[in-house]
mmCIF file of C-alpha atoms in Angstrom:
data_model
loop_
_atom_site.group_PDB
_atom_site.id
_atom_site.type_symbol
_atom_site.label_atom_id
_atom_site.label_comp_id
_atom_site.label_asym_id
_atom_site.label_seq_id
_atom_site.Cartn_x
_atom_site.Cartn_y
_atom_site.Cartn_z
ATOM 1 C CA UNK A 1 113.482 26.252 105.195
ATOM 2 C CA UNK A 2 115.232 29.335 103.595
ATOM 3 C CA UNK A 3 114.169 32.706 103.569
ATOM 4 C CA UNK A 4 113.723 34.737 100.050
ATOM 5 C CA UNK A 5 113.299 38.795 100.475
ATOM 6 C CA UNK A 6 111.921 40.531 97.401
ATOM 7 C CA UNK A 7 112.088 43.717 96.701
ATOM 8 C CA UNK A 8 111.888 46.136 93.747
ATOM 9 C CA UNK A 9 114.582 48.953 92.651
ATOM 10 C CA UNK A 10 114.345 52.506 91.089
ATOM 11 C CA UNK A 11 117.849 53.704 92.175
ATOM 12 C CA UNK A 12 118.299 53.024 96.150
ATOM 13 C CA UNK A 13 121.386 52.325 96.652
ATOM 14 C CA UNK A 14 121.413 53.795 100.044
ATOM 15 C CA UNK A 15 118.316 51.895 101.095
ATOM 16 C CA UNK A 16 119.552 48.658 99.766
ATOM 17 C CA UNK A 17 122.422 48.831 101.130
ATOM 18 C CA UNK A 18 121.052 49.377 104.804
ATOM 19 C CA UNK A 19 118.463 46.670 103.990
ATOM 20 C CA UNK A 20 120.752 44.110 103.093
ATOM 21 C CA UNK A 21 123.046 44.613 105.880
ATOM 22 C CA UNK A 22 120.309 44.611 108.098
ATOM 23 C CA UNK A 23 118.447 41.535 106.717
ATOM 24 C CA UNK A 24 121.987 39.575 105.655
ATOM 25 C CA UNK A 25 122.122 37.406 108.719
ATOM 26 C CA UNK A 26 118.125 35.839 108.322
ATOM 27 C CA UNK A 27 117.722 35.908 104.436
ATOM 28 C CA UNK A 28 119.135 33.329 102.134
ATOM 29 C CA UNK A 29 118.381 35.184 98.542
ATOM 30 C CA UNK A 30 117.796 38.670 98.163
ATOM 31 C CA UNK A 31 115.473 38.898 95.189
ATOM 32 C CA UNK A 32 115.837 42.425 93.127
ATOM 33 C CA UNK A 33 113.786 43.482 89.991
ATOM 34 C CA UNK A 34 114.439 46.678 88.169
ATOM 35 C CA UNK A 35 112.243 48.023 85.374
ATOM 36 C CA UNK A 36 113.672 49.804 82.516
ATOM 37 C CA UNK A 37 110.520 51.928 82.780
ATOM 38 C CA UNK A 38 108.978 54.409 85.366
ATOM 39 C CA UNK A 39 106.165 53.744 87.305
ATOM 40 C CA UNK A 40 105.259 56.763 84.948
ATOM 41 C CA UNK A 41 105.679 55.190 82.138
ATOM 42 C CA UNK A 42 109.107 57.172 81.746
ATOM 43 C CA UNK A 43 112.094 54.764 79.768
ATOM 44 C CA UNK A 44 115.003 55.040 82.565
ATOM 45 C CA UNK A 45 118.179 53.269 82.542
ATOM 46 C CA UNK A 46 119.121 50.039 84.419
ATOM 47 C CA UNK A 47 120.693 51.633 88.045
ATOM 48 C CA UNK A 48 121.729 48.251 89.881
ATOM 49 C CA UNK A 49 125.248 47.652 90.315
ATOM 50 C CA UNK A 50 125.942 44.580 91.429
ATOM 51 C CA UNK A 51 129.492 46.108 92.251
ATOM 52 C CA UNK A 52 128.223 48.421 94.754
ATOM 53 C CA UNK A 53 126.951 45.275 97.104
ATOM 54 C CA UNK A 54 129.807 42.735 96.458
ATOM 55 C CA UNK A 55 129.609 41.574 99.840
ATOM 56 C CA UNK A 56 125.907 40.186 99.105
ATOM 57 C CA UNK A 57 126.700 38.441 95.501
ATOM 58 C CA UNK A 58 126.352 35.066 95.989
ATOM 59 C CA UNK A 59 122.561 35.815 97.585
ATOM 60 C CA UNK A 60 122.058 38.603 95.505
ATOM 61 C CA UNK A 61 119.365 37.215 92.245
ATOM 62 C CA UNK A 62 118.976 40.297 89.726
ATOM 63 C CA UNK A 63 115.945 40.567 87.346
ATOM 64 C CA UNK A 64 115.373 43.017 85.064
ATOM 65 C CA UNK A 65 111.734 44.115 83.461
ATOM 66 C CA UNK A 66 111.956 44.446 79.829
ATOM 67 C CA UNK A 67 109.057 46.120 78.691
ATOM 68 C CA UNK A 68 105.796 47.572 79.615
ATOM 69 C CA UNK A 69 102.423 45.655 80.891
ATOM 70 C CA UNK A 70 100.842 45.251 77.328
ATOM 71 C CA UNK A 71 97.540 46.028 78.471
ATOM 72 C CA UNK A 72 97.759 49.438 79.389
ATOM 73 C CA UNK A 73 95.299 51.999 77.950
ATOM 74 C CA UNK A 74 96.551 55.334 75.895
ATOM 75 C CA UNK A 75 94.377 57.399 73.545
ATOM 76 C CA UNK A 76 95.735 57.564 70.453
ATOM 77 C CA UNK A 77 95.951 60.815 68.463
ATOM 78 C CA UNK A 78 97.655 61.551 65.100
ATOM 79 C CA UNK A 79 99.780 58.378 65.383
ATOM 80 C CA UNK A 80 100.479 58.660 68.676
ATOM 81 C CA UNK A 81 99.759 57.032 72.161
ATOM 82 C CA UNK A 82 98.631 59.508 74.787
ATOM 83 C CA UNK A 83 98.133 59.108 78.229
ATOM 84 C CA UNK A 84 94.902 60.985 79.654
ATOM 85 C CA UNK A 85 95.306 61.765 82.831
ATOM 86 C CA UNK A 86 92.377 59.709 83.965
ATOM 87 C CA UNK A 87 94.307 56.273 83.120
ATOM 88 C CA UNK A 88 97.384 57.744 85.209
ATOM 89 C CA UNK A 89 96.998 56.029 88.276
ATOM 90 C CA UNK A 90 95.822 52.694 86.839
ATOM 91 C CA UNK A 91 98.988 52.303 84.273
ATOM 92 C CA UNK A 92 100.931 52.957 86.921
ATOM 93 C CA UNK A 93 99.703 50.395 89.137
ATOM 94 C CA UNK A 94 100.008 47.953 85.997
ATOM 95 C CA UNK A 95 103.570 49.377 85.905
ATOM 96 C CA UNK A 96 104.337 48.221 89.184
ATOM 97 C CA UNK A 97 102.224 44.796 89.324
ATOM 98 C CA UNK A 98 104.339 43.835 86.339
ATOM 99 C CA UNK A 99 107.646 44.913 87.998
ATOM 100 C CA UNK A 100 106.614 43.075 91.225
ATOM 101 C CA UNK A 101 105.171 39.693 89.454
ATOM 102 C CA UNK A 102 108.388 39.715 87.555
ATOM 103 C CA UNK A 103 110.503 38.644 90.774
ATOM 104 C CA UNK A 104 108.654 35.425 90.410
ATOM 105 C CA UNK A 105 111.953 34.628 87.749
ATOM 106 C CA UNK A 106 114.162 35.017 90.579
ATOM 107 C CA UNK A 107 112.477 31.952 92.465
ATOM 108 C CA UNK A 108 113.770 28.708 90.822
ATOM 109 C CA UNK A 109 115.603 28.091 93.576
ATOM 110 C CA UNK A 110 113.071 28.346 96.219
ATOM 111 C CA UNK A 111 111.224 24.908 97.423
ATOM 112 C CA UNK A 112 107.456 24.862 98.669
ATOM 113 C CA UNK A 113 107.633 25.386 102.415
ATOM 114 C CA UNK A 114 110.167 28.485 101.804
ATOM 115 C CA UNK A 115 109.294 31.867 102.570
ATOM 116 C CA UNK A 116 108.827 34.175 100.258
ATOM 117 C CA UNK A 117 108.456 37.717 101.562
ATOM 118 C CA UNK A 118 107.980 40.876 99.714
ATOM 119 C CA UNK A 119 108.712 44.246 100.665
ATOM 120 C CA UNK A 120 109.055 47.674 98.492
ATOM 121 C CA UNK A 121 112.778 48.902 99.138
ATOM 122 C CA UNK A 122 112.531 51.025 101.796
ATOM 123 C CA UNK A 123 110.642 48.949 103.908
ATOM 124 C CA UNK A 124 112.585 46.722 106.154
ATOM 125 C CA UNK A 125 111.023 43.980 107.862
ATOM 126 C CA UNK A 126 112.084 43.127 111.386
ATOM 127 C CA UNK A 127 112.858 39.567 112.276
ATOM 128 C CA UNK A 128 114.538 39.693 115.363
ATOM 129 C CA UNK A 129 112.732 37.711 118.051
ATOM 130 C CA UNK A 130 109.628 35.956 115.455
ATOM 131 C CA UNK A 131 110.313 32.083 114.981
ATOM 132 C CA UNK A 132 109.235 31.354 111.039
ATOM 133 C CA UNK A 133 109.831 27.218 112.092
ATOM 134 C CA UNK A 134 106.825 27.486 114.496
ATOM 135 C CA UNK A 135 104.455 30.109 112.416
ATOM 136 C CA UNK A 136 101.274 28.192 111.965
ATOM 137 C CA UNK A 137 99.584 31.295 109.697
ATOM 138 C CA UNK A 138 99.296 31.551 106.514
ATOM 139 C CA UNK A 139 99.841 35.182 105.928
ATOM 140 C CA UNK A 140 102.147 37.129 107.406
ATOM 141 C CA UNK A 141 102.297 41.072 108.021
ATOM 142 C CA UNK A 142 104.506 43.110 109.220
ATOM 143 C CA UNK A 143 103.508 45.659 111.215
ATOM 144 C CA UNK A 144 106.199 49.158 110.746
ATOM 145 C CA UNK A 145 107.005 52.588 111.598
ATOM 146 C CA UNK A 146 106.959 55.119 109.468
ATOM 147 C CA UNK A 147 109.845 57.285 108.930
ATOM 148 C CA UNK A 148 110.807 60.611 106.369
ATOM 149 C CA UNK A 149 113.695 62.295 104.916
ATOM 150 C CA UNK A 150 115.707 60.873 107.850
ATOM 151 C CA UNK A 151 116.636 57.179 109.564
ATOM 152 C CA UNK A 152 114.631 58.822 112.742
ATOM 153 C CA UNK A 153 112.082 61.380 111.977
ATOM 154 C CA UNK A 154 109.019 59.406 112.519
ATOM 155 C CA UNK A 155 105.620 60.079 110.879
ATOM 156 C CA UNK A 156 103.337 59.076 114.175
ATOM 157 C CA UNK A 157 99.523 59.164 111.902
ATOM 158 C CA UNK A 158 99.744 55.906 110.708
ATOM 159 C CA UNK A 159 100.987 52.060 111.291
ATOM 160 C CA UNK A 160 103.000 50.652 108.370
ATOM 161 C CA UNK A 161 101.625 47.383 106.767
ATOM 162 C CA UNK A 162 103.970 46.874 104.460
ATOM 163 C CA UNK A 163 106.368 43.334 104.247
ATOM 164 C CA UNK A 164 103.889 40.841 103.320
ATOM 165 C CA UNK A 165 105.054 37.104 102.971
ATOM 166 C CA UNK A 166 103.870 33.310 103.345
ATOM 167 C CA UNK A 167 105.401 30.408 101.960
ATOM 168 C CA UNK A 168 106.098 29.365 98.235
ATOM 169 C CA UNK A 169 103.641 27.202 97.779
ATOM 170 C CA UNK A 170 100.940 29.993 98.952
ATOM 171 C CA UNK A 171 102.150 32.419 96.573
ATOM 172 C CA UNK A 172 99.720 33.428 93.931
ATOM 173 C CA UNK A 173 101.605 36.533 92.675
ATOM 174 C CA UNK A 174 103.636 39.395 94.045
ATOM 175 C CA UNK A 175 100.455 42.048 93.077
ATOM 176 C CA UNK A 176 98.431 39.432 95.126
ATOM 177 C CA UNK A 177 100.346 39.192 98.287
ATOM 178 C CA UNK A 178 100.871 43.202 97.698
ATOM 179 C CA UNK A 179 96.803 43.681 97.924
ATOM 180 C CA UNK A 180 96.111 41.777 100.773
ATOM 181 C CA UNK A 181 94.192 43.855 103.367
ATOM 182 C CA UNK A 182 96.357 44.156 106.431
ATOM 183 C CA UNK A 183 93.300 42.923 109.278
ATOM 184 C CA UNK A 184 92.688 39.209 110.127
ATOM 185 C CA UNK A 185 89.304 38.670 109.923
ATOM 186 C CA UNK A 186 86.764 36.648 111.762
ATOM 187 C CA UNK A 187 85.913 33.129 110.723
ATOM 188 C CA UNK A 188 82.373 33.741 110.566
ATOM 189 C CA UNK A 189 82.859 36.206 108.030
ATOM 190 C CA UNK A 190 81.686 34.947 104.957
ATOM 191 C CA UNK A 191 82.830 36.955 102.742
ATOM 192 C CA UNK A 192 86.740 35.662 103.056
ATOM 193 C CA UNK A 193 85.761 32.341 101.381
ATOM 194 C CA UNK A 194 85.677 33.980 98.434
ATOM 195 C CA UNK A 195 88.223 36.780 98.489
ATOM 196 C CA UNK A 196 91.221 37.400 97.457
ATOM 197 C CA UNK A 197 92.591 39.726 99.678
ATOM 198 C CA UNK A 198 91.129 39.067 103.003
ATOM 199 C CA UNK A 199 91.916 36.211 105.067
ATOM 200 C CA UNK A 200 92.088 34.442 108.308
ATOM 201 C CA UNK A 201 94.449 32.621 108.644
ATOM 202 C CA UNK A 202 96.752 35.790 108.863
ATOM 203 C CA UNK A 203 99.214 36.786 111.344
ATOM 204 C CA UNK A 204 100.229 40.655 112.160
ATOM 205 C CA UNK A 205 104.008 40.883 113.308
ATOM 206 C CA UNK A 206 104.067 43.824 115.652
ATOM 207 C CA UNK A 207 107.098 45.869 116.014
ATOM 208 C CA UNK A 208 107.452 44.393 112.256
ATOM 209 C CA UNK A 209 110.071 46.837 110.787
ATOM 210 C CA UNK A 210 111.018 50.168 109.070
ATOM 211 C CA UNK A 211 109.789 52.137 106.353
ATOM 212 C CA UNK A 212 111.808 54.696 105.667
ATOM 213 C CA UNK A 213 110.210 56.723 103.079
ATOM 214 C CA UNK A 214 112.276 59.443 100.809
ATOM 215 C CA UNK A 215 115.467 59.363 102.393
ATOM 216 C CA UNK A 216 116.682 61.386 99.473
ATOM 217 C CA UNK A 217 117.982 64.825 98.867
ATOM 218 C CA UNK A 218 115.431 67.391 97.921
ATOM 219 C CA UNK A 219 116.036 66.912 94.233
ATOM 220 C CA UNK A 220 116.213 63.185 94.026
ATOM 221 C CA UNK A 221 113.005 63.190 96.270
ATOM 222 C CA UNK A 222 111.086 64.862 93.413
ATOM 223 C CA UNK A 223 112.452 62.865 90.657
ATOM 224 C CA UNK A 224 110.878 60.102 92.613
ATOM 225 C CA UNK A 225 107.489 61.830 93.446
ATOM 226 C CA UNK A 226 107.130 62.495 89.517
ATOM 227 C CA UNK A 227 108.037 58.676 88.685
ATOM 228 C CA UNK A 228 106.361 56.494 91.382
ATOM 229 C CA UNK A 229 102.719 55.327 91.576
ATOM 230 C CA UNK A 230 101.226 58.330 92.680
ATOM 231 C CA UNK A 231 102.488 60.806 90.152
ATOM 232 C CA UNK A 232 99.442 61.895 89.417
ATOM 233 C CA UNK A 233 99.231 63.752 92.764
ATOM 234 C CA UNK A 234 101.730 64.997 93.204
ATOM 235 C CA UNK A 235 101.609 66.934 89.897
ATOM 236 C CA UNK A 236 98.130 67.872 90.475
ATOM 237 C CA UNK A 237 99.084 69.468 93.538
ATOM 238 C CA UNK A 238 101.355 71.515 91.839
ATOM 239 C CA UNK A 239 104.387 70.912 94.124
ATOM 240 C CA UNK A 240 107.805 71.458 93.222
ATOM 241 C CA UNK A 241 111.135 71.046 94.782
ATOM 242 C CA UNK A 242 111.480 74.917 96.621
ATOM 243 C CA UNK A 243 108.081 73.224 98.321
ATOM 244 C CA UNK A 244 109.745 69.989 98.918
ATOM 245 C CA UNK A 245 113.048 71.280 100.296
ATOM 246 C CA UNK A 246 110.988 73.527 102.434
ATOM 247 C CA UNK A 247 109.555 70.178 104.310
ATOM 248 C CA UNK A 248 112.479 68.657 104.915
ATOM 249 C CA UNK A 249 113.611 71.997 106.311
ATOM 250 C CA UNK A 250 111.018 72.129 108.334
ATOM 251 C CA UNK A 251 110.657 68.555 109.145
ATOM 252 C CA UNK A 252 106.919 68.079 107.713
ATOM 253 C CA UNK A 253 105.353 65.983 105.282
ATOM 254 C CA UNK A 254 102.073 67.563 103.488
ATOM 255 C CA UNK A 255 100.821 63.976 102.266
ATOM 256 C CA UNK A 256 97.823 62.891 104.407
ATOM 257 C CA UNK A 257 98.327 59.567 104.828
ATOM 258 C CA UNK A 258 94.644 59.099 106.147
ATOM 259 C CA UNK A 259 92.626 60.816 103.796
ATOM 260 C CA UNK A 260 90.379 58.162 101.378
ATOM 261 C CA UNK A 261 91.616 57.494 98.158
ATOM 262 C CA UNK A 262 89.323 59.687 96.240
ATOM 263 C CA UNK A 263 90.160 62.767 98.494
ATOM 264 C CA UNK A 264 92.802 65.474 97.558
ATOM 265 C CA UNK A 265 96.001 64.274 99.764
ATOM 266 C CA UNK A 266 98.007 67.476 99.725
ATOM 267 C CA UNK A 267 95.660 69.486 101.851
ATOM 268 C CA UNK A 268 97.571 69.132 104.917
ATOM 269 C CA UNK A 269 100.983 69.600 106.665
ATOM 270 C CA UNK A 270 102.196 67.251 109.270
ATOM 271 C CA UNK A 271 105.096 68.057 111.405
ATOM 272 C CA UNK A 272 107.595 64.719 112.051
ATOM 273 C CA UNK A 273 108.880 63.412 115.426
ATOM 274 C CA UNK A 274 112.790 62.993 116.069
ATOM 275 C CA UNK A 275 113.105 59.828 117.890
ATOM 276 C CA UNK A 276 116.288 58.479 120.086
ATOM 277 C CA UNK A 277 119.162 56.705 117.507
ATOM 278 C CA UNK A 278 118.297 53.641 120.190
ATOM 279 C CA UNK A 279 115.375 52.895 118.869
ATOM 280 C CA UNK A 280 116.628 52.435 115.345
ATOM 281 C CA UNK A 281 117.958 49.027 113.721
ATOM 282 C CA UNK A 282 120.955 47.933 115.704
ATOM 283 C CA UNK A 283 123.076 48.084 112.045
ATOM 284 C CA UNK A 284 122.260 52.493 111.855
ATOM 285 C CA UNK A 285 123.168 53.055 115.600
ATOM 286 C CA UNK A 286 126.787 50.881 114.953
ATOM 287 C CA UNK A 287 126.766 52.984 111.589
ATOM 288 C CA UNK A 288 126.206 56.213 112.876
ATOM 289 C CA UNK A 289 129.370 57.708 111.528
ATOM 290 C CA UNK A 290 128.665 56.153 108.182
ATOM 291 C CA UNK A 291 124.975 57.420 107.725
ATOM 292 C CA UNK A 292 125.842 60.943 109.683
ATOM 293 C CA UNK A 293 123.777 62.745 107.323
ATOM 294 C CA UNK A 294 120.589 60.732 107.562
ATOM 295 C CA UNK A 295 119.861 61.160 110.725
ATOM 296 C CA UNK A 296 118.392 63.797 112.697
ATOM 297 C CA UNK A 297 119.838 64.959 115.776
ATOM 298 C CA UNK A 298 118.050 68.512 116.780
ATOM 299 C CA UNK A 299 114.985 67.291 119.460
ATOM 300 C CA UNK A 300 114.156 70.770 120.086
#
């Protein structure tokens, strides 16, 4: 039984580089797909370097997305292809299904009862202590804390569901295992014979990882609000980067992670916890000197 990790990349390097040190000693292939396009539809150029993670080449599997999804929907207008802002969020979920789906290239190598797991890059599953050869569930979730701007300032609203994984011969797609709703549900519900994304036979790791969201400069934190899925609001909130570098001054996000998805998310601002380096990864707190900068140290 091997393990395959998934992931997708914008321009990480300092997340993939903690993730793969951190993962290197329970993953067998670390499977990477880059997009020559934005989740905003933007063209970008290819930012992996293979180089930069030599240590990690010979389980290191590279895929690159050519083009766009070819069924997304523009308005077109004097010969040209608009985007109204109405189709914003759903090309850029197309966007990112295609991006995802297209590590499937990257799994030749993997056999039937192999784990296939699938995280976005900042979110580091924890396998330390969970025994994959006796898992009996089909579904597997891990369970993570969420952290900003820093290895340790933790975002306390709201548990993490976000490395999702079963075994190869489960996997329908990366946008499927993506979807799945992050609750096991009862067997008397009838309603998961049918569905896609709810299911059963599901197991919830607890104390399942790290998300660490945005650990970025100021700048390079709004180049990636303006590009990722959610675009759409941050630009209608009219935020900037004197707003953004004034959170990460301040230590606040003003995303609400809890609001419902039709509700304006920028109406709020939520102050971040410093927590103790000893409660990080055990690679960060033997890297301390390395990753000085990304860690927060006033508890005041």
């Amino acid at each position: 039984m091997k393990i395959f990790d998934c992931t997708t990349f914008f321009d990480e390097n300092l997340m993939l580089e903690v993730r793969l040190n951190i993962l290197d000693k329970y993953v067998d292939k670390f499977v990477i797909a880059e997009s020559k396009y934005s989740h905003s539809g933007k063209k970008k150029k290819l930012n992996f370097d293979l180089s930069k993670f030599s240590n990690f080449k010979k389980k290191i599997i590279y895929i690159v997305t050519e083009n766009e999804p070819s069924n997304l929907i523009y308005k077109k207008e004097k010969n040209l292809l608009l985007e109204e802002k109405e189709e914003f969020r759903r090309n850029s979920i197309k966007r990112i299904s295609k991006q995802r789906d297209s590590l499937l290239d990257g799994l030749s190598e993997a056999e039937p009862e192999d784990y296939i797991f699938y995280s976005d890059n900042d979110e580091i599953p924890n396998f330390e202590g969970f025994n994959l050869k006796e898992n009996k569930s089909k579904i597997l979730i891990f369970k993570q804390k969420l952290f900003y701007y820093k290895f340790n300032l933790f975002c306390d609203r709201v548990d993490w569901y976000g490395t999702k994984g079963c075994k190869k011969k489960d996997l329908i797609s990366f946008a499927w295992l993506r979807e799945i709703k992050s609750k096991k549900y009862n067997p008397f519900r009838l309603d998961t014979i049918f569905s896609k994304n709810k299911y059963i036979n599901l197991k919830i790791i607890q104390n399942g990882g790290w998300h660490f969201s945005q650990l970025k400069t100021p700048k390079d934190i709004e180049i990636k609000l303006l590009n990722q899925e959610h675009h759409d609001e941050y630009r209608i909130a009219k935020e900037n980067l004197p707003t953004v570098e004034e959170l990460v001054k301040r230590k606040s996000i003003a995303y609400d992670h809890k609001a419902k998805s039709s509700d304006y998310k920028y109406s709020k601002e939520f102050k971040l916890k410093t927590l103790p380096i000893n409660s990080m990864p055990l690679f960060l707190q033997n890297n301390m000197n390395k990753y000085n900068k990304w860690f927060d140290y006033d508890v005041s």
